[in-house]
Amino acid sequence: MSRFLDSISTIISIFHQHTKEDGDHSKLSRRQMKEFIQREFADVIKPHDPQTIDKILQFLEWDGDGEIDFNEFLLLVGIHEKEKNEQHE
Amino acid sequence: MSRFLDSISTIISIFHQHTKEDGDHSKLSRRQMKEFIQREFADVIKPHDPQTIDKILQFLEWDGDGEIDFNEFLLLVGIHEKEKNEQHE
């Protein structure tokens, strides 16, 4: 498998590992997403920075249904890309 | 780095490897994207299936400017997730 497909598969499987924890298997609740960001982004977000995490959650939940589906989840990847780009400018 | 951040970084760097080839470094031309899909999705798309590739390109280019930026590029990841999900249903 190409490195690209491999990375996509990892992202998809990590998303589904977390959605499996309860209820609807295609979406993450706000609480699940918060825990997810705190764990996976530990290297890039300050540990006690609830404001940043809340801002990210607000941004991700663009359809306002209180849950994060896979497309909304992908916005996280986009945020990270934008940050990386800005660091290089 | 977490496995999740690692995969995101791989996707971002692969995107930028390809955008660096010419002109605007933040976007892929239709030609670049076509070559990219043919190479990276070789395992999942039939080798001589120009129709599928054209459909994917049409879908990605949702703002109609003839180029693919990183957010449009991410739709590829979404397509792949949808396919995987449908295989499991």
PDB file of C-alpha atoms in Angstrom:
ATOM      1  CA  MET A   1       0.000   0.000   0.000  1.00  0.00           C
ATOM      2  CA  SER A   2       1.326   3.496  -0.790  1.00  0.00           C
ATOM      3  CA  ARG A   3       2.429   5.703   2.109  1.00  0.00           C
ATOM      4  CA  PHE A   4      -0.453   8.033   1.270  1.00  0.00           C
ATOM      5  CA  LEU A   5      -3.152   5.329   1.417  1.00  0.00           C
ATOM      6  CA  ASP A   6      -1.554   3.971   4.547  1.00  0.00           C
ATOM      7  CA  SER A   7      -1.864   7.351   6.285  1.00  0.00           C
ATOM      8  CA  ILE A   8      -5.468   7.760   5.162  1.00  0.00           C
ATOM      9  CA  SER A   9      -6.293   4.301   6.509  1.00  0.00           C
ATOM     10  CA  THR A  10      -4.694   5.168   9.841  1.00  0.00           C
ATOM     11  CA  ILE A  11      -6.756   8.356  10.156  1.00  0.00           C
ATOM     12  CA  ILE A  12      -9.965   6.520   9.231  1.00  0.00           C
ATOM     13  CA  SER A  13      -9.327   3.685  11.654  1.00  0.00           C
ATOM     14  CA  ILE A  14      -8.435   6.038  14.516  1.00  0.00           C
ATOM     15  CA  PHE A  15     -11.679   7.950  13.893  1.00  0.00           C
ATOM     16  CA  HIS A  16     -13.707   4.739  13.993  1.00  0.00           C
ATOM     17  CA  GLN A  17     -11.917   3.432  17.081  1.00  0.00           C
ATOM     18  CA  HIS A  18     -13.313   6.441  18.914  1.00  0.00           C
ATOM     19  CA  THR A  19     -16.803   6.454  17.404  1.00  0.00           C
ATOM     20  CA  LYS A  20     -17.212   2.803  18.415  1.00  0.00           C
ATOM     21  CA  GLU A  21     -17.124   3.730  22.076  1.00  0.00           C
ATOM     22  CA  ASP A  22     -20.799   4.598  22.187  1.00  0.00           C
ATOM     23  CA  GLY A  23     -24.066   5.179  20.299  1.00  0.00           C
ATOM     24  CA  ASP A  24     -23.790   6.329  16.696  1.00  0.00           C
ATOM     25  CA  HIS A  25     -20.761   4.697  15.070  1.00  0.00           C
ATOM     26  CA  SER A  26     -20.388   7.330  12.382  1.00  0.00           C
ATOM     27  CA  LYS A  27     -20.013  10.353  14.663  1.00  0.00           C
ATOM     28  CA  LEU A  28     -18.072  11.601  17.659  1.00  0.00           C
ATOM     29  CA  SER A  29     -19.815  13.413  20.486  1.00  0.00           C
ATOM     30  CA  ARG A  30     -18.389  16.727  21.674  1.00  0.00           C
ATOM     31  CA  ARG A  31     -17.001  14.973  24.752  1.00  0.00           C
ATOM     32  CA  GLN A  32     -15.324  12.231  22.709  1.00  0.00           C
ATOM     33  CA  MET A  33     -13.828  14.798  20.354  1.00  0.00           C
ATOM     34  CA  LYS A  34     -12.476  16.824  23.253  1.00  0.00           C
ATOM     35  CA  GLU A  35     -10.778  13.776  24.764  1.00  0.00           C
ATOM     36  CA  PHE A  36      -9.473  12.856  21.344  1.00  0.00           C
ATOM     37  CA  ILE A  37      -7.904  16.279  20.716  1.00  0.00           C
ATOM     38  CA  GLN A  38      -6.374  16.354  24.201  1.00  0.00           C
ATOM     39  CA  ARG A  39      -4.757  12.974  23.652  1.00  0.00           C
ATOM     40  CA  GLU A  40      -3.692  13.096  20.005  1.00  0.00           C
ATOM     41  CA  PHE A  41      -2.658  16.743  19.878  1.00  0.00           C
ATOM     42  CA  ALA A  42      -0.760  16.654  23.167  1.00  0.00           C
ATOM     43  CA  ASP A  43       2.444  17.544  21.310  1.00  0.00           C
ATOM     44  CA  VAL A  44       1.060  20.664  19.653  1.00  0.00           C
ATOM     45  CA  ILE A  45      -1.566  22.066  22.046  1.00  0.00           C
ATOM     46  CA  LYS A  46      -0.578  23.224  25.520  1.00  0.00           C
ATOM     47  CA  PRO A  47      -1.903  20.687  28.062  1.00  0.00           C
ATOM     48  CA  HIS A  48      -4.084  23.142  29.977  1.00  0.00           C
ATOM     49  CA  ASP A  49      -5.447  25.223  27.188  1.00  0.00           C
ATOM     50  CA  PRO A  50      -9.214  24.664  27.267  1.00  0.00           C
ATOM     51  CA  GLN A  51      -9.814  27.854  25.245  1.00  0.00           C
ATOM     52  CA  THR A  52      -7.921  26.566  22.214  1.00  0.00           C
ATOM     53  CA  ILE A  53      -9.696  23.207  22.395  1.00  0.00           C
ATOM     54  CA  ASP A  54     -13.085  24.934  22.661  1.00  0.00           C
ATOM     55  CA  LYS A  55     -12.288  27.107  19.651  1.00  0.00           C
ATOM     56  CA  ILE A  56     -11.301  24.036  17.635  1.00  0.00           C
ATOM     57  CA  LEU A  57     -14.513  22.248  18.647  1.00  0.00           C
ATOM     58  CA  GLN A  58     -16.602  25.241  17.623  1.00  0.00           C
ATOM     59  CA  PHE A  59     -14.858  25.391  14.266  1.00  0.00           C
ATOM     60  CA  LEU A  60     -15.261  21.661  13.591  1.00  0.00           C
ATOM     61  CA  GLU A  61     -18.941  21.552  14.383  1.00  0.00           C
ATOM     62  CA  TRP A  62     -19.898  23.653  11.415  1.00  0.00           C
ATOM     63  CA  ASP A  63     -23.333  22.124  10.879  1.00  0.00           C
ATOM     64  CA  GLY A  64     -24.196  22.776  14.534  1.00  0.00           C
ATOM     65  CA  ASP A  65     -25.679  19.362  15.364  1.00  0.00           C
ATOM     66  CA  GLY A  66     -23.367  18.918  18.370  1.00  0.00           C
ATOM     67  CA  GLU A  67     -21.610  15.910  16.848  1.00  0.00           C
ATOM     68  CA  ILE A  68     -18.570  15.517  14.636  1.00  0.00           C
ATOM     69  CA  ASP A  69     -18.832  13.332  11.547  1.00  0.00           C
ATOM     70  CA  PHE A  70     -15.876  12.221   9.452  1.00  0.00           C
ATOM     71  CA  ASN A  71     -15.955  15.247   7.146  1.00  0.00           C
ATOM     72  CA  GLU A  72     -15.963  17.625  10.097  1.00  0.00           C
ATOM     73  CA  PHE A  73     -13.186  15.542  11.635  1.00  0.00           C
ATOM     74  CA  LEU A  74     -11.079  16.116   8.516  1.00  0.00           C
ATOM     75  CA  LEU A  75     -11.166  19.858   9.176  1.00  0.00           C
ATOM     76  CA  LEU A  76      -8.699  19.055  11.973  1.00  0.00           C
ATOM     77  CA  VAL A  77      -6.227  17.951   9.336  1.00  0.00           C
ATOM     78  CA  GLY A  78      -6.833  21.206   7.489  1.00  0.00           C
ATOM     79  CA  ILE A  79      -6.209  23.296  10.620  1.00  0.00           C
ATOM     80  CA  HIS A  80      -2.924  21.506  11.147  1.00  0.00           C
ATOM     81  CA  GLU A  81      -1.861  22.119   7.552  1.00  0.00           C
ATOM     82  CA  LYS A  82      -2.661  25.827   7.814  1.00  0.00           C
ATOM     83  CA  GLU A  83      -0.579  26.110  10.996  1.00  0.00           C
ATOM     84  CA  LYS A  84       2.365  24.321   9.425  1.00  0.00           C
ATOM     85  CA  ASN A  85       2.188  26.567   6.386  1.00  0.00           C
ATOM     86  CA  GLU A  86       2.113  29.714   8.500  1.00  0.00           C
ATOM     87  CA  GLN A  87       5.158  28.551  10.434  1.00  0.00           C
ATOM     88  CA  HIS A  88       7.057  28.310   7.147  1.00  0.00           C
ATOM     89  CA  GLU A  89       6.076  31.736   5.873  1.00  0.00           C
TER      90      GLU A  89
ATOM     91  CA  MET B   1       4.547  12.114  17.806  1.00  0.00           C
ATOM     92  CA  SER B   2       1.174  10.320  17.958  1.00  0.00           C
ATOM     93  CA  ARG B   3       0.259   7.945  15.136  1.00  0.00           C
ATOM     94  CA  PHE B   4      -2.568  10.330  14.218  1.00  0.00           C
ATOM     95  CA  LEU B   5      -0.333  13.424  13.931  1.00  0.00           C
ATOM     96  CA  ASP B   6       2.205  11.341  12.083  1.00  0.00           C
ATOM     97  CA  SER B   7      -0.370  10.348   9.440  1.00  0.00           C
ATOM     98  CA  ILE B   8      -1.571  13.939   9.080  1.00  0.00           C
ATOM     99  CA  SER B   9       2.000  15.097   8.587  1.00  0.00           C
ATOM    100  CA  THR B  10       2.561  12.462   5.919  1.00  0.00           C
ATOM    101  CA  ILE B  11      -0.552  13.559   4.000  1.00  0.00           C
ATOM    102  CA  ILE B  12       0.440  17.229   4.244  1.00  0.00           C
ATOM    103  CA  SER B  13       4.000  16.592   3.119  1.00  0.00           C
ATOM    104  CA  ILE B  14       2.916  14.396   0.195  1.00  0.00           C
ATOM    105  CA  PHE B  15       0.526  17.162  -0.932  1.00  0.00           C
ATOM    106  CA  HIS B  16       3.299  19.749  -0.787  1.00  0.00           C
ATOM    107  CA  GLN B  17       5.807  17.502  -2.546  1.00  0.00           C
ATOM    108  CA  HIS B  18       3.471  17.577  -5.525  1.00  0.00           C
ATOM    109  CA  THR B  19       2.520  21.252  -5.398  1.00  0.00           C
ATOM    110  CA  LYS B  20       6.217  22.176  -5.392  1.00  0.00           C
ATOM    111  CA  GLU B  21       6.627  20.851  -8.918  1.00  0.00           C
ATOM    112  CA  ASP B  22       5.416  24.046 -10.536  1.00  0.00           C
ATOM    113  CA  GLY B  23       3.849  27.484 -10.146  1.00  0.00           C
ATOM    114  CA  ASP B  24       1.537  28.015  -7.183  1.00  0.00           C
ATOM    115  CA  HIS B  25       2.861  26.024  -4.210  1.00  0.00           C
ATOM    116  CA  SER B  26      -0.474  25.847  -2.438  1.00  0.00           C
ATOM    117  CA  LYS B  27      -2.460  24.154  -5.210  1.00  0.00           C
ATOM    118  CA  LEU B  28      -2.339  21.189  -7.569  1.00  0.00           C
ATOM    119  CA  SER B  29      -3.258  21.582 -11.207  1.00  0.00           C
ATOM    120  CA  ARG B  30      -5.758  19.160 -12.713  1.00  0.00           C
ATOM    121  CA  ARG B  31      -2.898  17.367 -14.482  1.00  0.00           C
ATOM    122  CA  GLN B  32      -0.838  17.026 -11.297  1.00  0.00           C
ATOM    123  CA  MET B  33      -3.857  15.719  -9.413  1.00  0.00           C
ATOM    124  CA  LYS B  34      -4.586  13.173 -12.124  1.00  0.00           C
ATOM    125  CA  GLU B  35      -1.011  11.850 -11.991  1.00  0.00           C
ATOM    126  CA  PHE B  36      -1.188  11.833  -8.228  1.00  0.00           C
ATOM    127  CA  ILE B  37      -4.398   9.768  -8.102  1.00  0.00           C
ATOM    128  CA  GLN B  38      -3.060   7.326 -10.709  1.00  0.00           C
ATOM    129  CA  ARG B  39       0.086   6.757  -8.675  1.00  0.00           C
ATOM    130  CA  GLU B  40      -1.167   6.799  -5.084  1.00  0.00           C
ATOM    131  CA  PHE B  41      -4.481   5.029  -5.650  1.00  0.00           C
ATOM    132  CA  ALA B  42      -3.022   2.349  -7.912  1.00  0.00           C
ATOM    133  CA  ASP B  43      -4.096  -0.310  -5.396  1.00  0.00           C
ATOM    134  CA  VAL B  44      -7.735   0.735  -5.287  1.00  0.00           C
ATOM    135  CA  ILE B  45      -8.550   2.161  -8.737  1.00  0.00           C
ATOM    136  CA  LYS B  46      -8.321  -0.023 -11.810  1.00  0.00           C
ATOM    137  CA  PRO B  47      -5.236   1.022 -13.811  1.00  0.00           C
ATOM    138  CA  HIS B  48      -7.107   1.969 -16.988  1.00  0.00           C
ATOM    139  CA  ASP B  49     -10.193   3.557 -15.588  1.00  0.00           C
ATOM    140  CA  PRO B  50     -10.084   7.170 -16.806  1.00  0.00           C
ATOM    141  CA  GLN B  51     -13.820   7.575 -16.134  1.00  0.00           C
ATOM    142  CA  THR B  52     -13.450   6.999 -12.406  1.00  0.00           C
ATOM    143  CA  ILE B  53     -10.475   9.356 -12.228  1.00  0.00           C
ATOM    144  CA  ASP B  54     -12.392  12.040 -14.147  1.00  0.00           C
ATOM    145  CA  LYS B  55     -15.358  11.689 -11.802  1.00  0.00           C
ATOM    146  CA  ILE B  56     -13.095  12.041  -8.783  1.00  0.00           C
ATOM    147  CA  LEU B  57     -11.461  15.142 -10.282  1.00  0.00           C
ATOM    148  CA  GLN B  58     -14.846  16.706 -10.964  1.00  0.00           C
ATOM    149  CA  PHE B  59     -15.943  16.017  -7.405  1.00  0.00           C
ATOM    150  CA  LEU B  60     -12.765  17.446  -5.853  1.00  0.00           C
ATOM    151  CA  GLU B  61     -12.838  20.673  -7.814  1.00  0.00           C
ATOM    152  CA  TRP B  62     -15.922  21.943  -6.102  1.00  0.00           C
ATOM    153  CA  ASP B  63     -15.103  25.631  -6.388  1.00  0.00           C
ATOM    154  CA  GLY B  64     -14.540  25.248 -10.132  1.00  0.00           C
ATOM    155  CA  ASP B  65     -11.249  27.154 -10.408  1.00  0.00           C
ATOM    156  CA  GLY B  66      -9.520  24.217 -12.151  1.00  0.00           C
ATOM    157  CA  GLU B  67      -7.052  23.730  -9.319  1.00  0.00           C
ATOM    158  CA  ILE B  68      -7.081  21.632  -6.172  1.00  0.00           C
ATOM    159  CA  ASP B  69      -6.155  23.256  -2.869  1.00  0.00           C
ATOM    160  CA  PHE B  70      -5.487  21.365   0.337  1.00  0.00           C
ATOM    161  CA  ASN B  71      -9.104  21.422   1.525  1.00  0.00           C
ATOM    162  CA  GLU B  72     -10.301  20.026  -1.799  1.00  0.00           C
ATOM    163  CA  PHE B  73      -7.492  17.482  -1.615  1.00  0.00           C
ATOM    164  CA  LEU B  74      -8.844  16.287   1.725  1.00  0.00           C
ATOM    165  CA  LEU B  75     -12.111  15.319   0.034  1.00  0.00           C
ATOM    166  CA  LEU B  76     -10.090  12.398  -1.391  1.00  0.00           C
ATOM    167  CA  VAL B  77      -9.664  11.109   2.142  1.00  0.00           C
ATOM    168  CA  GLY B  78     -13.412  11.459   2.651  1.00  0.00           C
ATOM    169  CA  ILE B  79     -14.199   9.507  -0.529  1.00  0.00           C
ATOM    170  CA  HIS B  80     -11.947   6.712   0.639  1.00  0.00           C
ATOM    171  CA  GLU B  81     -13.634   6.602   4.056  1.00  0.00           C
ATOM    172  CA  LYS B  82     -17.091   6.447   2.472  1.00  0.00           C
ATOM    173  CA  GLU B  83     -16.004   3.526   0.264  1.00  0.00           C
ATOM    174  CA  LYS B  84     -14.519   1.637   3.200  1.00  0.00           C
ATOM    175  CA  ASN B  85     -17.696   2.161   5.210  1.00  0.00           C
ATOM    176  CA  GLU B  86     -19.894   0.907   2.382  1.00  0.00           C
ATOM    177  CA  GLN B  87     -17.765  -2.230   2.051  1.00  0.00           C
ATOM    178  CA  HIS B  88     -18.437  -2.990   5.710  1.00  0.00           C
ATOM    179  CA  GLU B  89     -22.203  -2.512   5.526  1.00  0.00           C
TER     180      GLU B  89
END
